[in-house]
Short mmCIF file of C-alpha atoms in Angstrom, two decimals:
data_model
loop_
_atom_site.label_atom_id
_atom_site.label_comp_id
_atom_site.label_asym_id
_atom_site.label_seq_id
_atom_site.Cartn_x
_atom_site.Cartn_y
_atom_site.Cartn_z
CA UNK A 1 11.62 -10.95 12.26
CA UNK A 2 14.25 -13.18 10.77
CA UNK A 3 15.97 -12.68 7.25
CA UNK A 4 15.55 -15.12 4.88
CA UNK A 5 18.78 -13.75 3.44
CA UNK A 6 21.71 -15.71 3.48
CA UNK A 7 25.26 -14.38 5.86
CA UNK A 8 27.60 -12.22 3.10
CA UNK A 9 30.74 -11.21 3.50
CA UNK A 10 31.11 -7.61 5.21
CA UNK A 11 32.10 -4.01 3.11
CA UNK A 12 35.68 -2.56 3.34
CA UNK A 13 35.89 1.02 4.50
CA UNK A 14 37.69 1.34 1.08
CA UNK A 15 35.01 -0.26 -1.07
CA UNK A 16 33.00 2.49 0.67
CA UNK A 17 34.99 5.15 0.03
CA UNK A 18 34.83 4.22 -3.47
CA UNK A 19 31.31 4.51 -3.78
CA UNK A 20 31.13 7.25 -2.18
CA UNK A 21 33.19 9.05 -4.22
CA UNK A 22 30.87 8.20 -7.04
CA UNK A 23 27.97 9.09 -5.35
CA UNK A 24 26.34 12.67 -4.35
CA UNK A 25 24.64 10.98 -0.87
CA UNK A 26 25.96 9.60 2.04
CA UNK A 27 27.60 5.87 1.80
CA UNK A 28 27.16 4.41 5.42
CA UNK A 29 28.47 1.18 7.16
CA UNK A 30 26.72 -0.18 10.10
CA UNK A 31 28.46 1.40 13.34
CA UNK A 32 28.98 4.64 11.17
CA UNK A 33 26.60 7.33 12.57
CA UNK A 34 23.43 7.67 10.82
CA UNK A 35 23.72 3.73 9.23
CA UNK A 36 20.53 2.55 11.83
CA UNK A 37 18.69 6.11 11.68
CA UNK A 38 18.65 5.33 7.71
CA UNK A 39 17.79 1.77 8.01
CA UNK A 40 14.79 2.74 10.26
CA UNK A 41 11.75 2.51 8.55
CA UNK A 42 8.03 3.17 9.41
CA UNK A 43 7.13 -0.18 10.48
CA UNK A 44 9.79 -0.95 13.26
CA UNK A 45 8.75 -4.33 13.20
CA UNK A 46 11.50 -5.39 11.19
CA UNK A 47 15.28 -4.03 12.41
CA UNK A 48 17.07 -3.38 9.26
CA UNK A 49 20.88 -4.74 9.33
CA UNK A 50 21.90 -3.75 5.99
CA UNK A 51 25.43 -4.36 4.78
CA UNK A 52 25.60 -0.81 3.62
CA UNK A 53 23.18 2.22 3.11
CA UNK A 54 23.22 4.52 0.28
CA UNK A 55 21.26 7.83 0.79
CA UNK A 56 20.73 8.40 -2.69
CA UNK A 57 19.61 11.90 -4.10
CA UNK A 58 19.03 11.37 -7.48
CA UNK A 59 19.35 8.22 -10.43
CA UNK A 60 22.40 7.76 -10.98
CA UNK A 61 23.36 7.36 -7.41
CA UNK A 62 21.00 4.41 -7.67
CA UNK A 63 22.34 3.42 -10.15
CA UNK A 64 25.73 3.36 -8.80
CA UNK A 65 24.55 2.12 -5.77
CA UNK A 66 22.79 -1.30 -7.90
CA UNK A 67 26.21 -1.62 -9.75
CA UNK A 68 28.00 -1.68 -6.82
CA UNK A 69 25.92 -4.26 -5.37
CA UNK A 70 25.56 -6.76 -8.43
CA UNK A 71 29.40 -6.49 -8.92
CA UNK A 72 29.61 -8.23 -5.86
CA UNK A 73 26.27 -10.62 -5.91
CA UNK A 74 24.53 -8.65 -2.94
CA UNK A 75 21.01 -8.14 -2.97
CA UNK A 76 19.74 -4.88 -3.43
CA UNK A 77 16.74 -3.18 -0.96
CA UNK A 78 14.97 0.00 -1.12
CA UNK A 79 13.27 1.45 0.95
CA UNK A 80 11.25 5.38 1.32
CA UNK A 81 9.06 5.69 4.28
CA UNK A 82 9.24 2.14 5.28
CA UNK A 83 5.77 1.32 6.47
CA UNK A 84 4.97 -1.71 4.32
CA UNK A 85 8.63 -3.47 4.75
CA UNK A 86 8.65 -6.91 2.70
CA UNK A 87 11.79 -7.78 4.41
CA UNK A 88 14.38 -7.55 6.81
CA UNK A 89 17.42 -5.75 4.02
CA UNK A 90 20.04 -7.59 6.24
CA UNK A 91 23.04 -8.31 4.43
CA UNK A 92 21.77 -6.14 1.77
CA UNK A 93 22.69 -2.69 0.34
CA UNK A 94 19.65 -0.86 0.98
CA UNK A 95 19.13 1.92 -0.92
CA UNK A 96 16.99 4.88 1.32
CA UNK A 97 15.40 7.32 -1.28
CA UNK A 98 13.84 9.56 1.39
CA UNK A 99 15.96 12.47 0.08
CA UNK A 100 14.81 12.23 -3.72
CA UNK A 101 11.32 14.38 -3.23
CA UNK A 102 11.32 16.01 -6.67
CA UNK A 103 8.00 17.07 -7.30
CA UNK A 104 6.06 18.38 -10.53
CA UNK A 105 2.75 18.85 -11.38
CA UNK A 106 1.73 19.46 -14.90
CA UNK A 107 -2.15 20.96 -15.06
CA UNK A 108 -1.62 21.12 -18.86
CA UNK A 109 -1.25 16.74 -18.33
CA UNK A 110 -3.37 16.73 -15.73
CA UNK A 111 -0.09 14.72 -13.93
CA UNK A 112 2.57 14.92 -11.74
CA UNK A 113 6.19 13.92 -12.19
CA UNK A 114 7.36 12.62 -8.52
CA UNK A 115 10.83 11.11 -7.23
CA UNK A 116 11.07 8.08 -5.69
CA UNK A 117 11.02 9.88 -2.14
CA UNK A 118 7.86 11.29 -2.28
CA UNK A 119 5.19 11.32 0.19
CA UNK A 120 1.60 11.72 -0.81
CA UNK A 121 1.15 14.65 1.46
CA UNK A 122 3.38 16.47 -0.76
CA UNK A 123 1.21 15.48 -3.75
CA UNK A 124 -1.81 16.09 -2.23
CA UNK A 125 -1.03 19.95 -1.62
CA UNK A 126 1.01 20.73 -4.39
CA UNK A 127 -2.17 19.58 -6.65
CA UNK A 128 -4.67 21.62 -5.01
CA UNK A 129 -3.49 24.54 -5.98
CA UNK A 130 -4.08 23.59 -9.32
CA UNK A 131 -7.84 21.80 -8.94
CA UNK A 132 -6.14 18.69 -9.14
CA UNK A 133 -5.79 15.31 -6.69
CA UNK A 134 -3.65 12.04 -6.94
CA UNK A 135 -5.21 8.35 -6.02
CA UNK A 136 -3.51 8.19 -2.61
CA UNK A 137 -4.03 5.40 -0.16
CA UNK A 138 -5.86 6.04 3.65
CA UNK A 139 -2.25 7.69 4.80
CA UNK A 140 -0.71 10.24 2.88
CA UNK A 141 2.49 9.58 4.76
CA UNK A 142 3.06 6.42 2.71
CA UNK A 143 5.54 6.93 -0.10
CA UNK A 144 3.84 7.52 -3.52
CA UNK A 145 5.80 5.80 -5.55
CA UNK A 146 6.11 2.22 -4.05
CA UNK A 147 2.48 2.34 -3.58
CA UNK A 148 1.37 2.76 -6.88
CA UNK A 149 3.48 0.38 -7.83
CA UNK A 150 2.24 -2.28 -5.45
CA UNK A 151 -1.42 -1.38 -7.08
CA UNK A 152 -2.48 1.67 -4.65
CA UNK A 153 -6.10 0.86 -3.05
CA UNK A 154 -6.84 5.03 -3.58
CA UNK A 155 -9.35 6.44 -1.05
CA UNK A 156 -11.25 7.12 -4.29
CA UNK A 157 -10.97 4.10 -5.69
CA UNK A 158 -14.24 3.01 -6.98
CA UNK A 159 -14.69 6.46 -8.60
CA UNK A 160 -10.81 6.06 -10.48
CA UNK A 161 -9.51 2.78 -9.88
CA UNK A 162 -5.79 1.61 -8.66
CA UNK A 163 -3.14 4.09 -8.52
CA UNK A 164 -1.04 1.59 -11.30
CA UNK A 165 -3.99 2.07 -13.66
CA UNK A 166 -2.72 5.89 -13.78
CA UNK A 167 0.87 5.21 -14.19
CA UNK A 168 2.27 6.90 -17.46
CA UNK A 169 5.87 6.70 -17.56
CA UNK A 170 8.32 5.36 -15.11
CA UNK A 171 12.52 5.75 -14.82
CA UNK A 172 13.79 2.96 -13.82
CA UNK A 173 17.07 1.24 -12.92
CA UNK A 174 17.34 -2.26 -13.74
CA UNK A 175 19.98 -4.80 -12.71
CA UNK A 176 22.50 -4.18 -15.41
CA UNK A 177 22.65 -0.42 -13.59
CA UNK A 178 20.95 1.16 -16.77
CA UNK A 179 18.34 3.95 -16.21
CA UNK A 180 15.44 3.10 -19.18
CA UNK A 181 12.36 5.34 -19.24
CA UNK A 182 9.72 2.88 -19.82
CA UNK A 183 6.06 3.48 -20.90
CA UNK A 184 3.13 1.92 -23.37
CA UNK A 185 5.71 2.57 -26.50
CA UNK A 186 9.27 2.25 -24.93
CA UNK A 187 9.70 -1.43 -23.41
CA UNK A 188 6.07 -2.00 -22.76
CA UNK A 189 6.20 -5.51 -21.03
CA UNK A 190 8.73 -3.64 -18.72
CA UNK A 191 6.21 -0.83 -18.06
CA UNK A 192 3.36 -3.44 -17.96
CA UNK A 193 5.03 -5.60 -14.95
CA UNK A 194 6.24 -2.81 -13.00
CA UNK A 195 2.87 -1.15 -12.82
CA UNK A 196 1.31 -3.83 -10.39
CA UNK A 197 4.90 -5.97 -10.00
CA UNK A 198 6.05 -3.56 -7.49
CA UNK A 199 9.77 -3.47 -7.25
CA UNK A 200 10.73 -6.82 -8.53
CA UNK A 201 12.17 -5.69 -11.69
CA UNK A 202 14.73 -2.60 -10.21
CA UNK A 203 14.64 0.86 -8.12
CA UNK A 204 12.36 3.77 -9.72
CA UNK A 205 13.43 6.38 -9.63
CA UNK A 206 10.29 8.21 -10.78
CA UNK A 207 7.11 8.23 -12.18
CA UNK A 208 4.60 10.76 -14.24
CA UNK A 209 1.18 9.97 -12.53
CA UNK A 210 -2.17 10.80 -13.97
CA UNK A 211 -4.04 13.46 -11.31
CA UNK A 212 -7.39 13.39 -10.60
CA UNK A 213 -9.94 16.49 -11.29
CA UNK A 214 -11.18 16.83 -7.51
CA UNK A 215 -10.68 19.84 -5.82
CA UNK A 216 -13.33 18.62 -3.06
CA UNK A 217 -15.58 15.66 -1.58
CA UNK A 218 -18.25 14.72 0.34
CA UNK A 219 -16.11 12.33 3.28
CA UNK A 220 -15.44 12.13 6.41
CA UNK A 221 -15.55 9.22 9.23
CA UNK A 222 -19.13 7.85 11.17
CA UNK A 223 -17.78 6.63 14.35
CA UNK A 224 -20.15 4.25 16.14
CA UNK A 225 -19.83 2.66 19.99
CA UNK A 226 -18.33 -0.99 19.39
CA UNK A 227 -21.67 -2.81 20.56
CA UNK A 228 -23.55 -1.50 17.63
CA UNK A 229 -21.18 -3.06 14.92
CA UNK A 230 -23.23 -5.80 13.99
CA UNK A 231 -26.24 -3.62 13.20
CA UNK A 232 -23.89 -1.36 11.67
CA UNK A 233 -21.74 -4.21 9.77
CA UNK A 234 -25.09 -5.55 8.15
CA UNK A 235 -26.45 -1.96 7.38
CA UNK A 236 -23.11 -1.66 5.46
CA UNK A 237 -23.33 -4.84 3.70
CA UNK A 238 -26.68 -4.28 2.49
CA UNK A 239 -26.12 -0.34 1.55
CA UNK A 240 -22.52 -1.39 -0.44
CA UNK A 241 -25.06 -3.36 -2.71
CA UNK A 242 -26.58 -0.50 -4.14
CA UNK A 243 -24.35 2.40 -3.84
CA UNK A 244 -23.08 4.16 -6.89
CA UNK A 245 -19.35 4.20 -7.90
CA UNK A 246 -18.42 7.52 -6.46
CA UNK A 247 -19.09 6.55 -3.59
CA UNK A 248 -15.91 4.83 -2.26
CA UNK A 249 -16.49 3.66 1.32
CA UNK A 250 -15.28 0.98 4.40
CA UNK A 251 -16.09 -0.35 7.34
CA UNK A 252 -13.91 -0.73 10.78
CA UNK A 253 -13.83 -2.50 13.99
CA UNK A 254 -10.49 -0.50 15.87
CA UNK A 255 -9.86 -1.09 19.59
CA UNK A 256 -8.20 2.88 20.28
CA UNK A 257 -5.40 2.68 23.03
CA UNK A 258 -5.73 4.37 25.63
CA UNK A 259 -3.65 7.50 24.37
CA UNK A 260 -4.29 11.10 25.98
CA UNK A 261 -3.73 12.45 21.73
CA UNK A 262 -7.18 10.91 21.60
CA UNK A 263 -10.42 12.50 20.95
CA UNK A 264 -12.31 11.63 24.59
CA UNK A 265 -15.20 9.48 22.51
CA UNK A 266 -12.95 7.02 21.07
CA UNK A 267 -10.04 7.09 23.61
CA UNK A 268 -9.41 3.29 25.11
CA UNK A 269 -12.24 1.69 23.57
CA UNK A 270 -13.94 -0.33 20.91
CA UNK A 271 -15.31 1.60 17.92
CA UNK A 272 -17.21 0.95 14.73
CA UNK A 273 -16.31 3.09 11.90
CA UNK A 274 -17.44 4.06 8.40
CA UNK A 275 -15.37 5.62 6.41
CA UNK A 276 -16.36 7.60 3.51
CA UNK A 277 -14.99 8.93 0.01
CA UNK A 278 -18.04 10.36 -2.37
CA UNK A 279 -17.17 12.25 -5.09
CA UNK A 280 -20.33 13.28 -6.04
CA UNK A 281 -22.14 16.79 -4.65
CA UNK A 282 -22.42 17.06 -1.18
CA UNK A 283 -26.36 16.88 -1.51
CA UNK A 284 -26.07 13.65 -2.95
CA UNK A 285 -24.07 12.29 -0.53
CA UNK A 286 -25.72 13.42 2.27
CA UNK A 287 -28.65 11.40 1.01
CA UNK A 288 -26.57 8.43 0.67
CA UNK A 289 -25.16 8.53 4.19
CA UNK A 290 -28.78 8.99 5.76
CA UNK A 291 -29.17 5.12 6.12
CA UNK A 292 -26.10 4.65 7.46
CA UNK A 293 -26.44 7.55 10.38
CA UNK A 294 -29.76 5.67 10.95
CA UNK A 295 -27.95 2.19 12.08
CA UNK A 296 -27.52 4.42 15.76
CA UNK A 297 -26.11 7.19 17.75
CA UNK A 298 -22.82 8.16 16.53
CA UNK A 299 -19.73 8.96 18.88
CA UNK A 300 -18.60 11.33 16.29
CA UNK A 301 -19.77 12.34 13.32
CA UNK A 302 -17.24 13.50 10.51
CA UNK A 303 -18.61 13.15 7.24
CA UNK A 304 -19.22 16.62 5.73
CA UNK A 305 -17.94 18.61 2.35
CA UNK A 306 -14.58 18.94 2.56
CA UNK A 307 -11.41 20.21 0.58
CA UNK A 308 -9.59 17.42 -1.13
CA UNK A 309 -6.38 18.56 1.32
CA UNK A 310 -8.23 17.42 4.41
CA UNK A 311 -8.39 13.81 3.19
CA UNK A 312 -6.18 12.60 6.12
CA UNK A 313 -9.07 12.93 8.16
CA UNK A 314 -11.16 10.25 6.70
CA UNK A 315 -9.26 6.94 7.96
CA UNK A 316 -7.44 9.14 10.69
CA UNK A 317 -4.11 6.77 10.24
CA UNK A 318 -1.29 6.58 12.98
CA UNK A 319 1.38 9.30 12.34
CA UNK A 320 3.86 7.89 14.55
CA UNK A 321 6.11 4.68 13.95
CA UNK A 322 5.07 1.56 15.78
CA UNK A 323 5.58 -2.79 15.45
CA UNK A 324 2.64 -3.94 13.49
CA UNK A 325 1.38 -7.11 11.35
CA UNK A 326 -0.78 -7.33 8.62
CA UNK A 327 -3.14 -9.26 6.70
CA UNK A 328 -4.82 -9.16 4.10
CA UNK A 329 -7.48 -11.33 1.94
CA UNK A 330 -9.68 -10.46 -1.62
CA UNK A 331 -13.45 -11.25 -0.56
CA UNK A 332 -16.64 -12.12 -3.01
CA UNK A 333 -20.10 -11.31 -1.83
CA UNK A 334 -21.17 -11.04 1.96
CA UNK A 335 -24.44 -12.33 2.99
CA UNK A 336 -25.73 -12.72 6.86
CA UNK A 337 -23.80 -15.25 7.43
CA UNK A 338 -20.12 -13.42 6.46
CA UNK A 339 -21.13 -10.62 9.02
CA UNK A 340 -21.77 -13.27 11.55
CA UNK A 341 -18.72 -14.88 11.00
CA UNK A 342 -16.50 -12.02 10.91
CA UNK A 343 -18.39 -10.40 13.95
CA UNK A 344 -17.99 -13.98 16.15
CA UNK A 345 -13.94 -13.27 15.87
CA UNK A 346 -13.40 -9.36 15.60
CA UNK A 347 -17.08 -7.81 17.48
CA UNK A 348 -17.33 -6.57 20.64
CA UNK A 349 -17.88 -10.20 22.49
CA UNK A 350 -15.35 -12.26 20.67
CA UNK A 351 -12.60 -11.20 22.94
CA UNK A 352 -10.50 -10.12 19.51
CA UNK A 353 -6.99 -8.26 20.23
CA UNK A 354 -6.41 -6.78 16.94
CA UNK A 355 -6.02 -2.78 16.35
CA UNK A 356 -7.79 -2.53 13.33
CA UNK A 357 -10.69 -4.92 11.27
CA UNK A 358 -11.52 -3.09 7.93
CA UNK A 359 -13.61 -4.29 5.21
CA UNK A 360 -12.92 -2.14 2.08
CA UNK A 361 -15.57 -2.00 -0.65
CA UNK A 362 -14.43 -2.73 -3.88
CA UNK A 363 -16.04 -2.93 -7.68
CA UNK A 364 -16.84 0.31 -9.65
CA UNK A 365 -13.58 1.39 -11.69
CA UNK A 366 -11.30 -0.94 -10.04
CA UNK A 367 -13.25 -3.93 -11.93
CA UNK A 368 -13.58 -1.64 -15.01
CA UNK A 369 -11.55 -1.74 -18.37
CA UNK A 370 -8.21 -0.30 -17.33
CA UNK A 371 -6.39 2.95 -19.24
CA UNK A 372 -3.71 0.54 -19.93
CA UNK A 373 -2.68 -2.93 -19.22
CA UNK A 374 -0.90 -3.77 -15.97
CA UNK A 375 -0.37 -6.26 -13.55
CA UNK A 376 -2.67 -5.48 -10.57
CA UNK A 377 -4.90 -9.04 -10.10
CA UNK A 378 -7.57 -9.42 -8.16
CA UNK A 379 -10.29 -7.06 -9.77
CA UNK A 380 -13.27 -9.54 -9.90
CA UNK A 381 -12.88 -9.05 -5.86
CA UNK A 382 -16.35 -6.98 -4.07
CA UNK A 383 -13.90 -6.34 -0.67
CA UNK A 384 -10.70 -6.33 0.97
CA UNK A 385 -9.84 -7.65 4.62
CA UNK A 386 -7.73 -5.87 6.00
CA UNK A 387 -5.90 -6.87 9.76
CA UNK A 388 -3.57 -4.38 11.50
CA UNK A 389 -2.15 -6.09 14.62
CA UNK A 390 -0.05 -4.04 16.86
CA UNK A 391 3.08 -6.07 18.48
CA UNK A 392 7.19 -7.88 17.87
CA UNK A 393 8.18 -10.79 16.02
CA UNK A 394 5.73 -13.57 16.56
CA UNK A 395 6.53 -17.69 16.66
CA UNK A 396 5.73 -19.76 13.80
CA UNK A 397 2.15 -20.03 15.16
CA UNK A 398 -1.14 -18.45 14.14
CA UNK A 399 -1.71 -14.88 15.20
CA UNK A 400 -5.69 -13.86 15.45
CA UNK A 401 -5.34 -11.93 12.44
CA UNK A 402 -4.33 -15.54 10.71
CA UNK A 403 -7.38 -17.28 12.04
CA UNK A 404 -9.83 -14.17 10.97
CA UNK A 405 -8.49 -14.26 7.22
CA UNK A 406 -8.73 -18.22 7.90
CA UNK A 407 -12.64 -18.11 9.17
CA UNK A 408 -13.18 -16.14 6.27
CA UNK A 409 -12.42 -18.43 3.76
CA UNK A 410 -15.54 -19.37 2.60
CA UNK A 411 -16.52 -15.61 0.95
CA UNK A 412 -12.56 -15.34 -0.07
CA UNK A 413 -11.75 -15.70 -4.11
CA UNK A 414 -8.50 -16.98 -2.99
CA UNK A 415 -6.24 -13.49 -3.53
CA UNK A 416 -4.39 -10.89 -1.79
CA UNK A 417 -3.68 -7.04 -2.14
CA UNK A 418 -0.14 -6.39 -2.25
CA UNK A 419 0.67 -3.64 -0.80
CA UNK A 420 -1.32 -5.47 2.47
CA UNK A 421 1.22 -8.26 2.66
CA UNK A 422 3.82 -7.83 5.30
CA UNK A 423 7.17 -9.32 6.26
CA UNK A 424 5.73 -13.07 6.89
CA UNK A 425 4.29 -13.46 3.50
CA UNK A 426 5.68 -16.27 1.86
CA UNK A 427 5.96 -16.96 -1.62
CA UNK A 428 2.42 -18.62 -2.23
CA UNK A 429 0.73 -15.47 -0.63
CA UNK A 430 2.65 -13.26 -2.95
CA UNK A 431 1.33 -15.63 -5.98
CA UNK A 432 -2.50 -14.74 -5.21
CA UNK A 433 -1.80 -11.58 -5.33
CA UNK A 434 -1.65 -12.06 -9.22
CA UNK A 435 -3.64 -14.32 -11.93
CA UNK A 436 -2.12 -17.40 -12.46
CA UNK A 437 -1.31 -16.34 -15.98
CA UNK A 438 -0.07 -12.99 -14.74
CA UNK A 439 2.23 -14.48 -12.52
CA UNK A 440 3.99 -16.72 -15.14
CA UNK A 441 4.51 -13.37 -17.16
CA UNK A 442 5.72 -11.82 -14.67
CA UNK A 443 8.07 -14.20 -13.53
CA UNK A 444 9.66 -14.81 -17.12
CA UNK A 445 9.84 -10.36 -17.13
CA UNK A 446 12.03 -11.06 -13.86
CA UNK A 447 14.72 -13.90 -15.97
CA UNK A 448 14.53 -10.88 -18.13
CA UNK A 449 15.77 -8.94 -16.57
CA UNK A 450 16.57 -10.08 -13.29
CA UNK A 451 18.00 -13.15 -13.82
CA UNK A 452 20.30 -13.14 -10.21
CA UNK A 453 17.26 -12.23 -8.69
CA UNK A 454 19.44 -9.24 -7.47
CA UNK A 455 15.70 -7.47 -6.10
CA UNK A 456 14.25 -10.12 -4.03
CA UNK A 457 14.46 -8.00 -0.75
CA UNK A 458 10.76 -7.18 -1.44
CA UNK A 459 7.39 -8.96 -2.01
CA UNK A 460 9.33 -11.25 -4.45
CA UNK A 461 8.87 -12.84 -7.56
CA UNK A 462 11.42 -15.81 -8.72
CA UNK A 463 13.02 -15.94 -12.08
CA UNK A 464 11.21 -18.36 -14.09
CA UNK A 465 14.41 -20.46 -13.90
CA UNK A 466 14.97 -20.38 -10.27
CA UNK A 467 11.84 -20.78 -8.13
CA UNK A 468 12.18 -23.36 -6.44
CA UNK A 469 15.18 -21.05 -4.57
CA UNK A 470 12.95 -19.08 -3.20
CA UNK A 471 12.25 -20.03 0.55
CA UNK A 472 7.76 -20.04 1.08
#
């Protein structure tokens, strides 16, 4: 995958040494030993060539690390775990927070303070010991804080909403290398656009997140044999109708390689899964699964009480890093016909390559009056598509994941989820992922404070003054 950044002059060894003199973690060039290890990120799709790599450990080596860069008009990348990479960072000074995994729950707040290194694992476990659980996404090897900032589609969503809507403070450094601590009082349209605007408007450093009272659920994973999916896909359909909002819930198509790690039932073959998040008792949700078990035989059967820590276990996400794509598209309501559509390119006769077809139910809290204003759009949506395809760089043409999201169309409200777009989303993609009005606030926030566009190695937003720049 190509860089749409343009060719800048290399760093001297003694403009290194500078910076890293000012600067607690390592300062690499490429060719230096550990530059490509610390470029590597998640989702080796895109091969990171960035001009230099600061492994920061705290603020104000960001913050050195963003003056360094806007003193000499290079663009600036971050990057934690790496698994939903906007960009190639070529060119750029990519800043790797992977060592900045502060961590602090507060029961008394019912929060957490986390660096910008963070994993969600490491949230996960350090809450339960106190009764308490964060609004993590389906792997909690993603990093915490570049998902909630990219809106954070929690496992438990419909019960608490996005991850942003939680947000209560956030460090920040912005392009003029200041560290501001930002929150409803102290620069609230700052606070307001990074909490959905992902990292358009500088590197955070941290955030205090709000932490969710659940020491346990009712979840777990139904795993069906791929020729019952449309029986399966309409039982879903018709249940999501009626379902109350603790009961947070999707729906898969995933062809399994043919990997030995693999339980034997699902090992090298096509399998319909529904996943499930209820936050209700277990009794409760046992009766609410019923009609689902009844759609047929299951392959395996997952969904029981379990502690909040074993949460992994519900989507069952890769661990290991791999090439992948992925789309993404906000859906309405889905009749008949929407199953039949989606089934004719993804089901188990259309011949479909992808690894992974999910249909994510929306609504409850995530359309619901928000704790405080942000920027996550979308929330009129009833589902997300979601495509993983497994491979390299692609031509300019149209993958299969393309023409599903394109076949689709007719249930689609026209938006996106962030955090779902990946390297080849252009502009106009990153657009829907926001209200039209939202958008135009956002992008006079970045002339605020970004006016050199200095962040644009990301899911970027323009200035207000300088669109047009920005390549589609």
């Amino acid at each position: 995958m190509r860089s749409a950044l343009q060719h800048t002059p290399p760093i001297g060894a003694d403009e290194a040494a500078a910076l890293a003199a000012a600067v607690r973690g390592p300062v690499l060039l490429p060719g230096q030993p550990g530059h490509a290890e610390e470029s590597a990120g998640f989702n080796t799709l895109l091969e990171h060539r960035p001009a230099l790599v600061v492994g920061a450990t705290g603020a104000a080596d960001v913050a050195a690390a963003v003056r360094f860069a806007a003193a000499r008009r290079l663009p600036v990348a971050v990057q934690a775990t790496g698994h939903g990479a906007a960009m190639a960072a070529d060119g750029a000074v990519l800043i790797s927070t992977r060592r900045m995994t502060g961590l602090r729950v507060a029961p008394e707040r019912g929060s957490a303070r986390i660096e910008a290194g963070v994993r969600w694992e490491q949230v996960i476990h350090e809450g339960a010991a106190f009764g308490l659980a964060p609004l993590n996404g389906s792997s909690p090897l993603v990093g915490a804080v570049s998902y909630s900032l990219g809106g954070g589609l929690a496992v438990m969503a419909r019960t608490f909403g996005y991850a942003a809507d939680h947000i209560r403070s956030i460090d920040v450094v912005t392009a003029d290398g200041e560290i501001r601590v930002v929150d409803e009082e102290r620069e609230p349209e700052l606070f307001w656009g990074l909490c959905g605007g992902k990292g358009n408007f500088g590197v955070v450093t941290s955030l205090e997140i709000g932490l969710m009272p659940v020491r346990r659920l009712y979840g777990g994973c139904l795993s069906f044999d791929g020729a019952l999916a449309p029986e399966v896909l309409r039982t879903w359909l018709e249940w999501t109708a009626r379902v109350p909002r603790e009961m947070t819930s999707s729906i898969a198509l995933v062809r399994f390689p043919d990997d030995p790690a693999l339980p034997d039932e699902l090992r090298g073959r096509l399998v319909t899964q529904v996943r499930i998040a209820f936050t209700g008792s277990a009794r409760d949700g046992e009766q609410l699964v019923w009609t689902l078990r009844e759609a047929g035989p299951r392959l395996l059967d997952t969904v029981r009480e379990m502690p909040y820590t074993e949460i992994a276990s519900v989507h069952g996400d890769p661990t290991v890093p791999y090439a992948y794509h992925e789309r993404t598209a906000m859906l309405g309501p889905l009749d008949r016909a929407a199953a039949d559509r989606l089934l004719a390119h993804a089901g188990p006769d259309s011949g479909c390559t992808l690894g992974l077809v999910e249909l994510r139910h929306l609504g409850g809290a995530l359309a619901s009056p928000v704790r405080h204003d942000n920027a996550v759009g979308n929330r009129d949506a009833e589902y997300c598509l979601f495509t993983v395809a497994p491979g390299g760089p692609r031509d300019m043409g149209a993958g299969p994941d393309d023409l599903l999201v394109d076949a689709m169309a007719p249930w689609a409200t026209g938006g996106r989820y962030l955090n779902f777009l990946d390297a080849s989303a252009g502009a106009d993609h990153v657009r829907s992922a926001f209200t039209p009005d939202t958008y135009d606030r956002l992008a006079a926030l970045k002339e605020r404070y970004d006016p050199a566009n200095l962040f644009r190695v990301n899911h970027n937003i323009a200035p207000q003054a300088r669109r047009s720049e920005v390549p589609a």
